[in-house]
Coordinates of C-alpha atoms in Angstrom, one line a residue:
M550 CA 0.0 0.0 0.0
K551 CA 2.9 2.4 0.8
F552 CA 4.4 1.6 -2.5
L553 CA 1.2 2.4 -4.4
G554 CA 0.8 5.6 -2.3
N555 CA 4.3 6.7 -3.3
I556 CA 3.5 6.0 -7.0
F557 CA 0.3 8.0 -6.7
A558 CA 2.0 10.9 -5.0
T559 CA 4.7 10.9 -7.7
V560 CA 2.1 11.0 -10.5
I561 CA 0.3 13.9 -8.8
G562 CA 3.6 15.7 -8.3
I563 CA 4.4 15.3 -12.0
F564 CA 0.9 16.5 -13.0
V565 CA 1.1 19.6 -10.8
F566 CA 4.6 20.3 -12.1
C567 CA 3.4 20.1 -15.7
M568 CA 0.5 22.4 -15.0
I569 CA 2.8 24.9 -13.4
C570 CA 5.0 24.8 -16.4
F571 CA 2.1 25.1 -18.8
F572 CA 0.6 28.2 -17.0
S573 CA 4.1 29.7 -16.8
I574 CA 4.5 29.5 -20.5
I575 CA 1.1 31.0 -21.1
L576 CA 1.9 33.8 -18.7
I577 CA 5.2 34.6 -20.2
A578 CA 3.8 34.5 -23.7
A579 CA 1.0 36.9 -22.7
V580 CA 3.2 39.3 -20.9
F581 CA 6.1 39.4 -23.2
G582 CA 4.6 38.3 -26.5
G583 CA 1.3 40.2 -26.6
G584 CA 2.7 43.4 -27.8
S585 CA 5.3 42.1 -30.3
D586 CA 3.2 42.5 -33.4
T587 CA 3.3 46.0 -34.8
V588 CA 0.3 47.2 -36.8
E589 CA 1.6 48.3 -40.3
V590 CA -0.2 50.9 -42.3
K591 CA 0.7 50.6 -45.9
R592 CA 0.6 53.6 -48.3
N593 CA -2.6 54.3 -50.1
S594 CA -4.7 52.5 -47.5
V595 CA -8.4 52.5 -46.8
I596 CA -9.8 52.0 -43.2
E597 CA -12.5 49.4 -43.0
L598 CA -15.0 50.6 -40.4
D599 CA -16.1 47.3 -38.9
L600 CA -17.9 48.0 -35.6
S601 CA -19.2 44.5 -34.9
K602 CA -16.8 44.2 -31.9
V603 CA -17.3 47.7 -30.6
S604 CA -20.1 48.3 -28.0
N605 CA -18.6 50.4 -25.1
D606 CA -17.1 53.8 -25.1
Y607 CA -14.1 52.5 -23.2
G608 CA -12.1 49.4 -23.9
G609 CA -10.7 49.3 -20.4
K610 CA -7.4 49.0 -18.5
F611 CA -6.9 46.0 -16.2
N612 CA -4.5 45.2 -13.4
Y613 CA -4.2 41.5 -12.6
K614 CA -3.4 41.8 -8.9
D615 CA -2.3 38.2 -8.4
F616 CA 0.9 39.0 -10.4
E617 CA 2.3 42.1 -11.9
Y618 CA 0.6 42.3 -15.3
F619 CA -1.2 45.3 -16.8
D620 CA -3.3 45.2 -19.9
A621 CA -5.0 48.0 -21.8
R622 CA -7.5 47.5 -24.6
H623 CA -8.2 49.9 -27.4
D624 CA -11.5 48.6 -28.8
G625 CA -13.8 51.2 -27.4
L626 CA -15.8 53.8 -29.4
S627 CA -13.5 56.5 -28.0
D628 CA -10.5 54.7 -29.5
V629 CA -12.3 54.5 -32.9
I630 CA -13.2 58.2 -32.9
R631 CA -9.6 59.1 -31.9
A632 CA -8.3 56.9 -34.8
I633 CA -10.6 58.6 -37.3
E634 CA -9.4 62.0 -36.0
N635 CA -5.8 60.9 -36.5
A636 CA -6.5 59.5 -40.0
K637 CA -7.4 63.0 -41.2
T638 CA -3.7 63.9 -41.3
D639 CA -2.3 60.5 -41.9
S640 CA -0.9 60.6 -45.5
D641 CA -1.1 56.8 -45.8
I642 CA -4.9 56.8 -45.2
K643 CA -6.9 57.8 -48.3
G644 CA -10.4 57.1 -47.1
I645 CA -12.9 55.1 -45.0
S646 CA -15.1 52.2 -46.2
I647 CA -18.2 51.2 -44.3
L648 CA -19.0 47.8 -45.7
N649 CA -22.1 45.8 -44.5
D650 CA -21.6 47.1 -41.0
Q651 CA -23.6 45.7 -38.1
S652 CA -23.0 47.3 -34.7
N653 CA -24.2 47.2 -31.1
L654 CA -23.9 51.0 -30.7
G655 CA -26.7 53.2 -29.3
V656 CA -28.2 56.1 -31.1
A657 CA -26.1 58.7 -29.2
Q658 CA -22.9 56.8 -29.9
I659 CA -23.7 56.7 -33.6
Q660 CA -24.3 60.4 -33.5
A661 CA -20.9 61.0 -32.0
L662 CA -19.3 58.7 -34.6
R663 CA -21.1 60.5 -37.4
K664 CA -19.6 63.8 -36.3
A665 CA -16.1 62.3 -36.4
L666 CA -16.8 60.9 -39.9
A667 CA -18.2 64.2 -41.1
D668 CA -15.2 66.0 -39.8
F669 CA -12.9 63.4 -41.5
R670 CA -14.6 64.2 -44.9
K671 CA -13.6 67.9 -44.5
S672 CA -10.0 66.8 -45.0
G673 CA -10.9 65.9 -48.6
K674 CA -10.7 62.2 -48.1
F675 CA -13.6 59.9 -49.0
V676 CA -16.1 58.0 -46.9
F677 CA -18.0 55.4 -48.9
A678 CA -20.7 53.0 -47.6
Y679 CA -22.1 49.8 -49.0
A680 CA -24.8 47.4 -47.6
N681 CA -26.8 44.4 -48.8
Y682 CA -29.4 45.6 -46.3
F683 CA -29.6 48.8 -44.3
T684 CA -31.4 48.6 -41.0
Q685 CA -32.6 52.0 -39.9
K686 CA -29.9 52.4 -37.2
E687 CA -27.1 51.4 -39.6
Y688 CA -28.5 53.8 -42.3
Y689 CA -28.3 56.6 -39.8
L690 CA -24.6 56.0 -39.5
N691 CA -24.0 55.3 -43.2
S692 CA -25.9 58.4 -44.3
V693 CA -22.9 60.5 -43.4
A694 CA -20.9 58.9 -46.3
S695 CA -20.3 60.9 -49.5
N696 CA -21.4 57.9 -51.6
I697 CA -23.9 55.3 -50.4
Y698 CA -24.3 52.0 -52.3
L699 CA -27.1 49.4 -52.0
N700 CA -27.3 45.9 -53.3
P701 CA -29.8 45.6 -56.2
V702 CA -31.8 42.9 -54.4
G703 CA -31.3 44.5 -51.0
E704 CA -33.6 46.7 -48.8
L705 CA -33.5 49.9 -46.8
E706 CA -35.4 50.3 -43.6
F707 CA -36.6 53.8 -43.0
K708 CA -39.9 54.1 -41.1
G709 CA -39.5 56.1 -37.9
L710 CA -38.9 54.9 -34.4
S711 CA -40.9 52.6 -32.1
T712 CA -40.6 50.6 -29.0
E713 CA -42.8 48.1 -27.2
L714 CA -43.5 47.1 -23.6
M715 CA -44.8 43.8 -22.1
F716 CA -47.3 43.8 -19.2
F717 CA -47.5 40.9 -16.7
K718 CA -50.4 41.7 -14.4
D719 CA -52.7 39.0 -15.7
F720 CA -49.8 36.6 -15.7
Q721 CA -49.2 37.3 -12.0
D722 CA -52.8 36.8 -11.2
K723 CA -53.0 33.5 -13.1
Y724 CA -49.8 31.9 -11.7
G725 CA -49.5 33.5 -8.3
V726 CA -46.1 35.1 -8.9
K727 CA -46.3 38.7 -7.9
M728 CA -43.9 41.7 -7.8
E729 CA -44.4 43.9 -4.8
I730 CA -43.8 47.5 -5.8
I731 CA -42.8 50.5 -3.8
R732 CA -42.0 53.6 -5.8
H733 CA -41.9 57.4 -6.0
G734 CA -42.6 59.1 -9.3
K735 CA -45.6 58.9 -11.6
Y736 CA -43.3 58.3 -14.6
K737 CA -41.3 55.5 -12.8
S738 CA -42.7 52.9 -15.2
A739 CA -40.1 50.2 -14.7
V740 CA -42.7 48.8 -12.3
E741 CA -45.8 49.6 -14.4
P742 CA -45.8 46.2 -16.3
Y743 CA -46.4 44.5 -13.0
L744 CA -49.2 46.7 -11.9
E745 CA -51.2 47.2 -15.1
N746 CA -52.1 45.5 -18.4
Q747 CA -51.6 48.5 -20.5
M748 CA -49.6 51.7 -20.6
S749 CA -50.6 54.6 -18.4
D750 CA -51.2 58.0 -20.0
A751 CA -48.1 59.4 -18.2
N752 CA -45.9 56.6 -19.5
R753 CA -47.3 56.9 -23.1
E754 CA -46.7 60.6 -23.0
Q755 CA -43.0 60.4 -21.9
I756 CA -42.2 57.6 -24.4
S757 CA -43.9 59.4 -27.3
T758 CA -42.1 62.7 -26.4
L759 CA -38.8 60.8 -26.1
L760 CA -39.1 58.9 -29.4
Q761 CA -40.1 62.1 -31.2
S762 CA -37.2 64.0 -29.8
V763 CA -34.7 61.3 -30.8
W764 CA -36.2 61.0 -34.3
N765 CA -36.0 64.8 -34.8
A766 CA -32.3 64.6 -34.0
V767 CA -31.8 61.6 -36.3
A768 CA -33.8 63.2 -39.2
A769 CA -31.9 66.5 -38.8
D770 CA -28.5 64.7 -39.2
I771 CA -29.7 62.7 -42.2
S772 CA -31.2 65.8 -43.8
K773 CA -27.9 67.7 -43.5
S774 CA -25.9 64.8 -44.9
R775 CA -28.2 63.9 -47.8
Q776 CA -29.6 67.4 -48.5
I777 CA -33.2 66.2 -48.1
P778 CA -35.7 68.4 -46.2
V779 CA -36.9 66.9 -42.9
A780 CA -40.5 67.1 -44.1
K781 CA -39.5 65.0 -47.1
L782 CA -37.8 62.4 -44.8
N783 CA -40.9 62.2 -42.7
E784 CA -43.0 61.6 -45.8
I785 CA -40.7 58.8 -46.9
A786 CA -40.8 57.2 -43.4
N787 CA -44.6 57.5 -43.2
G788 CA -45.2 55.9 -46.6
Q789 CA -42.3 53.4 -46.5
L790 CA -41.1 55.0 -49.7
A791 CA -37.5 53.8 -49.6
H792 CA -37.8 50.1 -48.8
T793 CA -36.7 48.9 -52.3
P794 CA -33.3 49.9 -53.8
E795 CA -35.0 51.7 -56.7
M796 CA -37.3 53.7 -54.3
A797 CA -34.4 54.5 -52.0
K798 CA -32.3 55.9 -54.9
A799 CA -35.3 57.8 -56.4
N800 CA -35.8 59.5 -53.1
G801 CA -32.2 60.4 -52.6
L802 CA -31.3 58.1 -49.7
V803 CA -28.7 56.1 -51.7
D804 CA -26.5 57.1 -54.7
K805 CA -25.9 53.8 -56.5
V806 CA -27.8 50.5 -56.7
V807 CA -25.0 48.0 -57.6
Y808 CA -23.3 44.9 -56.5
E809 CA -20.3 45.0 -54.1
D810 CA -17.7 44.4 -56.9
V811 CA -18.7 47.8 -58.4
Y812 CA -18.3 49.4 -55.0
H813 CA -14.7 48.1 -54.8
S814 CA -14.0 49.1 -58.4
D815 CA -15.0 52.7 -57.6
I816 CA -12.7 52.8 -54.6
R817 CA -9.9 51.4 -56.8
K818 CA -10.4 54.3 -59.3
I819 CA -10.0 56.9 -56.5
L820 CA -6.8 55.1 -55.3
K821 CA -5.6 54.6 -58.9
V822 CA -5.2 50.9 -58.4
E823 CA -5.5 48.5 -61.3
K824 CA -8.9 46.7 -61.5
D825 CA -7.3 43.3 -61.0
E826 CA -5.3 44.3 -57.9
Q827 CA -6.4 44.3 -54.3
Y828 CA -6.2 47.7 -52.6
N829 CA -4.7 48.1 -49.2
R830 CA -7.2 47.8 -46.3
I831 CA -6.8 48.1 -42.6
P832 CA -9.5 47.3 -40.0
I833 CA -10.4 50.2 -37.8
L834 CA -9.5 48.4 -34.5
D835 CA -6.0 47.6 -35.9
Y836 CA -5.6 51.3 -36.8
A837 CA -7.0 52.3 -33.4
E838 CA -4.4 50.1 -31.7
K839 CA -1.6 51.7 -33.6
V840 CA -2.9 55.2 -32.9
A841 CA -3.4 54.5 -29.2
T842 CA 0.1 53.1 -28.7
T843 CA 2.1 55.6 -30.8
A844 CA 0.2 58.9 -31.0
K845 CA 0.6 60.2 -27.5
D846 CA 3.1 62.9 -26.7
F847 CA 4.4 61.9 -23.3
S848 CA 6.6 65.0 -23.1
V849 CA 3.4 66.9 -22.2
D850 CA 3.1 67.0 -18.4
E851 CA -0.4 68.5 -18.0
K852 CA -3.2 66.0 -18.3
I853 CA -7.0 65.8 -18.3
A854 CA -8.4 62.6 -16.9
I855 CA -11.3 60.8 -18.6
I856 CA -13.2 58.6 -16.2
Y857 CA -15.6 56.2 -17.9
A858 CA -18.7 55.2 -16.1
Q859 CA -20.5 52.6 -18.3
G860 CA -23.1 50.0 -17.5
E861 CA -25.5 49.4 -14.6
I862 CA -24.6 50.9 -11.2
T863 CA -23.9 48.1 -8.8
S864 CA -21.9 47.5 -5.6
G865 CA -18.4 46.2 -5.5
E866 CA -15.4 46.7 -7.8
G867 CA -17.3 47.2 -11.0
G868 CA -16.0 46.3 -14.5
I869 CA -16.1 47.1 -18.1
N870 CA -19.9 46.6 -18.3
N871 CA -21.0 47.8 -14.9
I872 CA -20.2 50.7 -12.5
G873 CA -19.0 49.8 -9.0
E874 CA -17.9 52.1 -6.2
G875 CA -14.6 50.4 -6.0
S876 CA -13.1 51.3 -9.4
M877 CA -15.0 54.6 -9.6
R878 CA -14.0 56.0 -6.2
R879 CA -10.4 54.8 -6.7
S880 CA -10.3 56.6 -10.1
L881 CA -11.6 59.9 -8.7
Q882 CA -9.2 59.7 -5.8
D883 CA -6.2 58.9 -8.0
A884 CA -7.1 61.7 -10.5
R885 CA -7.6 64.1 -7.6
K886 CA -4.2 63.4 -6.1
D887 CA -2.2 63.6 -9.3
E888 CA -0.9 67.1 -9.5
N889 CA -0.4 66.8 -13.3
I890 CA -4.1 66.1 -13.8
K891 CA -5.7 69.5 -14.0
A892 CA -9.4 68.6 -14.7
I893 CA -11.6 65.5 -15.0
V894 CA -14.2 64.6 -17.7
L895 CA -16.6 62.0 -16.4
R896 CA -18.1 60.0 -19.4
I897 CA -21.4 58.4 -18.5
D898 CA -23.3 55.7 -20.3
S899 CA -25.5 54.2 -17.7
P900 CA -29.2 53.5 -17.0
G901 CA -28.6 53.8 -13.3
G902 CA -29.0 51.2 -10.7
N903 CA -28.1 50.9 -7.0
A904 CA -29.0 54.2 -5.2
L905 CA -26.4 53.8 -2.4
T906 CA -23.6 53.3 -4.9
S907 CA -24.8 56.3 -6.8
D908 CA -24.6 58.4 -3.7
L909 CA -21.1 57.1 -2.8
I910 CA -19.9 58.2 -6.3
W911 CA -21.7 61.5 -6.0
R912 CA -19.9 62.1 -2.7
E913 CA -16.5 61.3 -4.3
I914 CA -17.3 63.9 -7.0
E915 CA -18.1 66.5 -4.4
L916 CA -14.7 65.9 -2.7
T917 CA -13.0 66.0 -6.1
K918 CA -14.6 69.3 -7.1
K919 CA -12.9 71.0 -4.1
V920 CA -9.6 70.3 -5.7
K921 CA -10.2 70.4 -9.5
P922 CA -13.2 70.7 -11.9
V923 CA -15.4 67.8 -13.0
V924 CA -17.1 68.0 -16.4
V925 CA -19.7 65.4 -17.5
S926 CA -20.0 64.0 -21.0
M927 CA -23.2 61.9 -21.5
G928 CA -23.3 59.1 -24.0
N929 CA -26.4 57.0 -24.9
L930 CA -27.7 57.0 -21.3
A931 CA -27.3 59.0 -18.2
A932 CA -30.5 58.2 -16.5
S933 CA -31.7 57.9 -12.9
G934 CA -28.5 56.8 -11.0
G935 CA -26.6 57.8 -14.2
Y936 CA -27.9 61.3 -13.8
Y937 CA -27.4 61.2 -10.0
I938 CA -23.6 60.9 -10.5
A939 CA -23.7 63.7 -13.1
C940 CA -25.9 66.3 -11.4
N941 CA -23.1 68.0 -9.3
A942 CA -20.6 68.4 -12.1
N943 CA -19.3 71.9 -13.0
Q944 CA -20.7 71.5 -16.5
I945 CA -22.9 68.8 -18.2
F946 CA -22.7 68.0 -21.9
A947 CA -25.1 65.6 -23.7
E948 CA -25.8 64.6 -27.2
S949 CA -29.2 65.7 -28.5
N950 CA -30.5 62.2 -28.4
T951 CA -28.9 61.1 -25.1
I952 CA -31.5 59.6 -22.8
T953 CA -31.3 61.3 -19.4
G954 CA -33.3 62.4 -16.4
S955 CA -35.4 59.7 -14.9
I956 CA -35.1 61.3 -11.4
G957 CA -37.0 58.8 -9.4
V958 CA -36.6 55.7 -7.3
F959 CA -38.3 52.3 -6.8
G960 CA -38.1 49.1 -4.9
M961 CA -39.3 45.8 -6.5
L962 CA -39.6 42.5 -4.5
P963 CA -40.8 39.2 -6.0
N964 CA -43.5 37.4 -4.0
F965 CA -44.6 33.7 -4.5
T966 CA -47.4 33.5 -1.9
G967 CA -50.1 32.9 -4.5
L968 CA -48.1 30.2 -6.3
T969 CA -47.1 28.3 -3.1
T970 CA -50.7 28.4 -1.8
K971 CA -51.9 26.9 -5.1
M972 CA -49.3 24.2 -4.7
G973 CA -50.5 23.5 -1.1
I974 CA -47.4 25.0 0.5
H975 CA -47.9 27.2 3.6
T976 CA -45.4 29.3 5.5
Q977 CA -45.3 30.7 9.1
Q978 CA -42.8 32.8 11.0
V979 CA -41.8 33.0 14.6
S980 CA -40.0 36.1 15.9
T981 CA -38.9 37.7 19.2
H982 CA -39.8 41.2 18.1
D983 CA -42.4 42.8 15.8
N984 CA -40.0 43.6 13.0
A985 CA -37.4 40.9 13.5
A986 CA -38.4 38.9 10.4
D987 CA -37.0 39.8 7.0
Y988 CA -39.2 40.2 4.0
S989 CA -40.4 36.7 3.0
L990 CA -41.0 35.5 -0.6
F991 CA -43.7 33.2 0.7
L992 CA -45.9 35.4 2.8
P993 CA -47.9 38.5 1.8
M994 CA -46.0 41.7 2.4
D995 CA -46.6 43.0 5.9
E996 CA -48.2 46.4 5.9
K997 CA -45.6 47.7 8.5
F998 CA -42.8 46.5 6.2
R999 CA -44.5 48.3 3.2
V1000 CA -44.7 51.6 5.2
F1001 CA -41.1 51.2 6.3
T1002 CA -39.9 50.6 2.8
Q1003 CA -42.0 53.4 1.3
A1004 CA -40.4 55.7 3.8
G1005 CA -37.0 54.6 2.6
V1006 CA -38.0 55.2 -1.0
E1007 CA -39.3 58.7 -0.1
K1008 CA -36.0 59.5 1.7
V1009 CA -33.9 58.5 -1.3
Y1010 CA -36.1 60.4 -3.7
T1011 CA -35.9 63.5 -1.5
T1012 CA -32.2 63.2 -1.3
F1013 CA -31.9 62.7 -5.1
V1014 CA -34.0 65.8 -5.8
N1015 CA -32.0 67.8 -3.3
R1016 CA -28.7 66.6 -4.9
V1017 CA -30.0 67.7 -8.3
A1018 CA -31.3 71.1 -7.0
A1019 CA -28.0 71.9 -5.4
G1020 CA -26.0 70.8 -8.4
R1021 CA -28.2 72.6 -11.0
K1022 CA -28.9 75.6 -8.8
M1023 CA -32.6 75.0 -8.9
T1024 CA -35.3 74.8 -6.2
F1025 CA -36.6 71.5 -4.9
A1026 CA -40.0 72.3 -6.5
Q1027 CA -38.4 73.1 -9.9
V1028 CA -36.6 69.7 -9.9
D1029 CA -39.6 67.8 -8.6
A1030 CA -41.7 69.2 -11.5
I1031 CA -39.4 67.7 -14.1
A1032 CA -38.5 64.6 -12.0
Q1033 CA -41.1 62.0 -10.9
G1034 CA -39.0 59.4 -12.9
R1035 CA -39.6 61.1 -16.3
V1036 CA -37.1 60.4 -19.0
W1037 CA -35.9 63.2 -21.3
S1038 CA -33.8 63.4 -24.5
G1039 CA -30.7 65.5 -24.4
S1040 CA -32.2 68.3 -26.4
D1041 CA -35.2 68.5 -24.0
A1042 CA -32.9 68.2 -21.0
L1043 CA -31.1 71.3 -22.2
R1044 CA -34.4 73.2 -22.4
I1045 CA -35.5 72.3 -18.9
G1046 CA -32.0 72.8 -17.3
L1047 CA -30.8 69.3 -16.6
V1048 CA -27.8 69.7 -18.9
D1049 CA -25.8 72.8 -19.9
K1050 CA -24.8 72.2 -23.5
I1051 CA -25.3 69.9 -26.4
G1052 CA -22.0 68.3 -27.4
G1053 CA -19.8 65.2 -27.2
M1054 CA -16.5 64.2 -25.6
D1055 CA -14.4 66.8 -27.6
E1056 CA -16.6 69.7 -26.5
A1057 CA -16.4 68.5 -22.9
L1058 CA -12.6 68.2 -23.0
A1059 CA -12.3 71.6 -24.6
Y1060 CA -14.5 73.1 -21.9
A1061 CA -12.5 71.4 -19.1
A1062 CA -9.3 72.7 -20.6
K1063 CA -10.7 76.2 -20.8
L1064 CA -11.8 76.0 -17.1
V1065 CA -8.2 75.3 -16.0
K1066 CA -6.6 77.5 -18.7
V1067 CA -4.6 74.7 -20.2
K1068 CA -3.9 74.7 -24.0
N1069 CA -1.5 71.8 -24.4
Y1070 CA -2.5 68.7 -22.6
R1071 CA -2.8 64.9 -23.0
T1072 CA -5.6 62.7 -21.8
V1073 CA -5.3 59.7 -19.4
N1074 CA -8.1 57.1 -19.1
F1075 CA -9.7 55.6 -16.0
P1076 CA -10.7 53.2 -14.4
T1077 CA -8.1 50.5 -14.1
Y1078 CA -10.1 47.5 -13.1
E1079 CA -8.6 45.0 -10.5
K1080 CA -8.8 41.4 -11.7
N1081 CA -7.4 38.1 -10.6
F1082 CA -5.7 35.1 -12.1
E1083 CA -9.0 33.3 -13.0
D1084 CA -10.1 36.4 -14.9
F1085 CA -6.7 36.4 -16.7
L1086 CA -7.1 32.8 -17.9
G1087 CA -10.6 33.6 -19.1
D1088 CA -9.4 36.6 -21.0
L1089 CA -6.8 34.5 -22.8
G1090 CA -9.8 32.6 -24.4
L1091 CA -8.8 29.2 -23.0
P1092 CA -11.8 26.8 -23.2
F1093 CA -11.4 25.4 -19.7
A1094 CA -10.9 28.9 -18.2
K1095 CA -13.9 30.5 -19.8
T1096 CA -16.6 31.8 -17.4
K1097 CA -20.1 30.3 -17.4
E1098 CA -21.3 33.6 -18.8
T1099 CA -19.0 33.4 -21.8
L1100 CA -19.8 29.7 -22.5
L1101 CA -23.6 30.5 -22.2
R1102 CA -23.3 33.4 -24.6
E1103 CA -21.4 31.3 -27.2
E1104 CA -24.0 28.4 -26.8
I1105 CA -27.3 30.4 -27.1
G1106 CA -26.3 33.5 -29.0
E1107 CA -26.0 37.1 -28.1
E1108 CA -29.7 38.1 -28.4
N1109 CA -30.9 35.2 -26.2
Y1110 CA -28.1 35.9 -23.7
R1111 CA -29.2 39.5 -23.3
I1112 CA -32.7 38.3 -22.2
I1113 CA -31.2 36.0 -19.6
E1114 CA -28.8 38.8 -18.5
Q1115 CA -31.8 41.2 -18.0
I1116 CA -33.5 38.6 -15.8
R1117 CA -30.3 38.1 -13.8
K1118 CA -29.9 41.8 -13.3
T1119 CA -33.5 42.1 -12.0
Q1120 CA -32.9 39.2 -9.5
A1121 CA -29.6 40.7 -8.4
R1122 CA -30.8 44.1 -7.6
K1123 CA -30.6 44.8 -3.9
G1124 CA -31.7 47.9 -2.0
I1125 CA -33.6 50.9 -3.4
Q1126 CA -33.0 51.4 -7.1
A1127 CA -32.4 54.6 -9.0
A1128 CA -32.7 53.1 -12.5
L1129 CA -34.1 53.8 -15.9
P1130 CA -37.8 53.1 -15.9
Y1131 CA -37.7 50.4 -18.5
E1132 CA -35.5 48.4 -20.8
L1133 CA -35.7 50.8 -23.8
N1134 CA -35.1 49.2 -27.2
I1135 CA -35.6 51.9 -29.9
R1136 CA -36.2 50.3 -33.3

C-alpha cells in the first residue's frame, strides 16, 4: 500500500509540475509576446469601419493583482473616434469604407461617430458606404458617407422609431407570482408592467415625447448629410417610400444600386489601383491600436483625466460593463491626487441602478470638485442613477439624443405566496420582536414593512432631488416638477435645465481645458479594473478557463443571452434602485 501511495504521490507531483510549467509558458507568452506585433499601415490604404466588436465607449485597463501584469484594450468607441481624427492627417490613409456594417452601438454613440466621420470628410478624403441591407440604425450611420451604395436585391429600412413594452399583471394573477412594488414618481414605469395590463397615460406621454425628440435629431442629421428636407424624410418614413433599392435611390437616400464588386471598383479608381489588384485595407480596430500606442506625446506633463462610467450601477469593484464604487471612487481619488491632472471629464453611459452606490460616487465627485473641476459628457444613457452621478458636475454636456433624467426611485420585490398556496405549501414565521423577520418571498407583504420601505424610497427620492437642486442651482419644487421618474432626451434636458450644452466628448474636453486655462495637454483614461488570475485565464480565451457567462453566450447566441442577463440583473438588484424606468429598445 505504501508503494502504491508513493507512486500515486509521484504521479500527482508530475501532474502539478506540468500544470505549473504550462501556465508559466502561457503567462510569459501573454506578458512578453502580446505586444510584439506592430500594426503596419501601408501607403494608399483604406480604413474598414467594422464596428461589430465595438459596443462600449471605453475598452478598459486591467490590473491583474495576483501577479504584476497590466493590460490596456483599445477597442472602445473613444478609440475608434480618436483613430478617425488621426486618419485625417495620416498621408497613408486615403479614405474610409463602411461595408455591411452591423454594430451594437446606441443612437447617441452613432451620432458621435457620425460627427467624427463628417469632420474626416472635411480633409478631402472619402467616406464610402455599402450594404446588402440597411437597418434604420445602420442607415443613420452610413448616411454620413459621400457615396452610399445598396445591393440591387437588398432593402433599406426607413420608417420612424418605435418601442414596445410587455405587461404581466394577468400573468401574475394567473400563476400566483407577484412583484411587490414601492415607488416614487408617476413616470417611474419600470414597475408599471407588474401593476397594469396597459400603458398609463403618463408613460405613453413620456415615451412618445422621447421617441419624437430622438427622431428629430436623427432626421436632422440625415437631412444635413443627404440634402433632403426633414419634411420629405418624414413623408418617406410614413409611406415606406424607400424600402426597395430603386425607391431608395429615387428618393435620394442612396446614390448607387449596384453589387459589391462595383463598389470596390469605384474605390480602386480613386486610389488609382489597377482593376485586377487588391487595394490596401486596414481594420479600424487595428488602426485604433496603432494610434493608441504611438500617437501620445508623453513629453506633455499637463493632463485631463477621462473617467468612464459605463453600464448598470452596482456595488463592489465594477467592471467594463458595470459601474462599481470600488473602481469609480479609486479613479476619482487617483485623479484628484495627481498634480499633473488639471481637470476631469466623467463620461457616463448608464441606465442607473443601486441608489447607495450612486450616492457614494456623488460624494466622491463632491470631494474632487474642491480640488479640480469635473465636467460630464453623457453618451447613450445618463438616466436615474446615471444622472445622480452627473448632477453635481461643474458642467454637463449631452448629445441631442442622449436619454437622461429619470429622477425617481423604486423598490421591487418578488412574492410567490399565490403560487405556493396553489401548490399546497404554507409558510409561518416565529419572531422575538415585531420587526425581526425579514421580508419573505412566501408570505404576503406585511403592511408595516411596506410603510417602512416606502419611507426609505421617499427618503432616497428627496435626497436625489436635493442633490440635483444643489448641483443645478434650482429649487426642490423646480426639480420635482421635471422629475417623478420622467425620461428626457438630451435636447429636451437642455431646455429644462438638466444639462448645460449639447456636445460630445471633444466639447467636454475643450470646456474642461478652458476652465483650468490649459492649452497643451494629453488625456489619461480611468478606471483601471482590478482582476485576478482566474479572470486572466478567461481573457486568454482558454476553453477550460472561460466563465459560465462566456460559455452560455457562445452556446445560445448574443440576443438570447441579453434576455437572460436582464433577468439576472433584476434578480440581483438589492436595496432601493435609481434606475431607468424600462429596458428601452428603440427600433
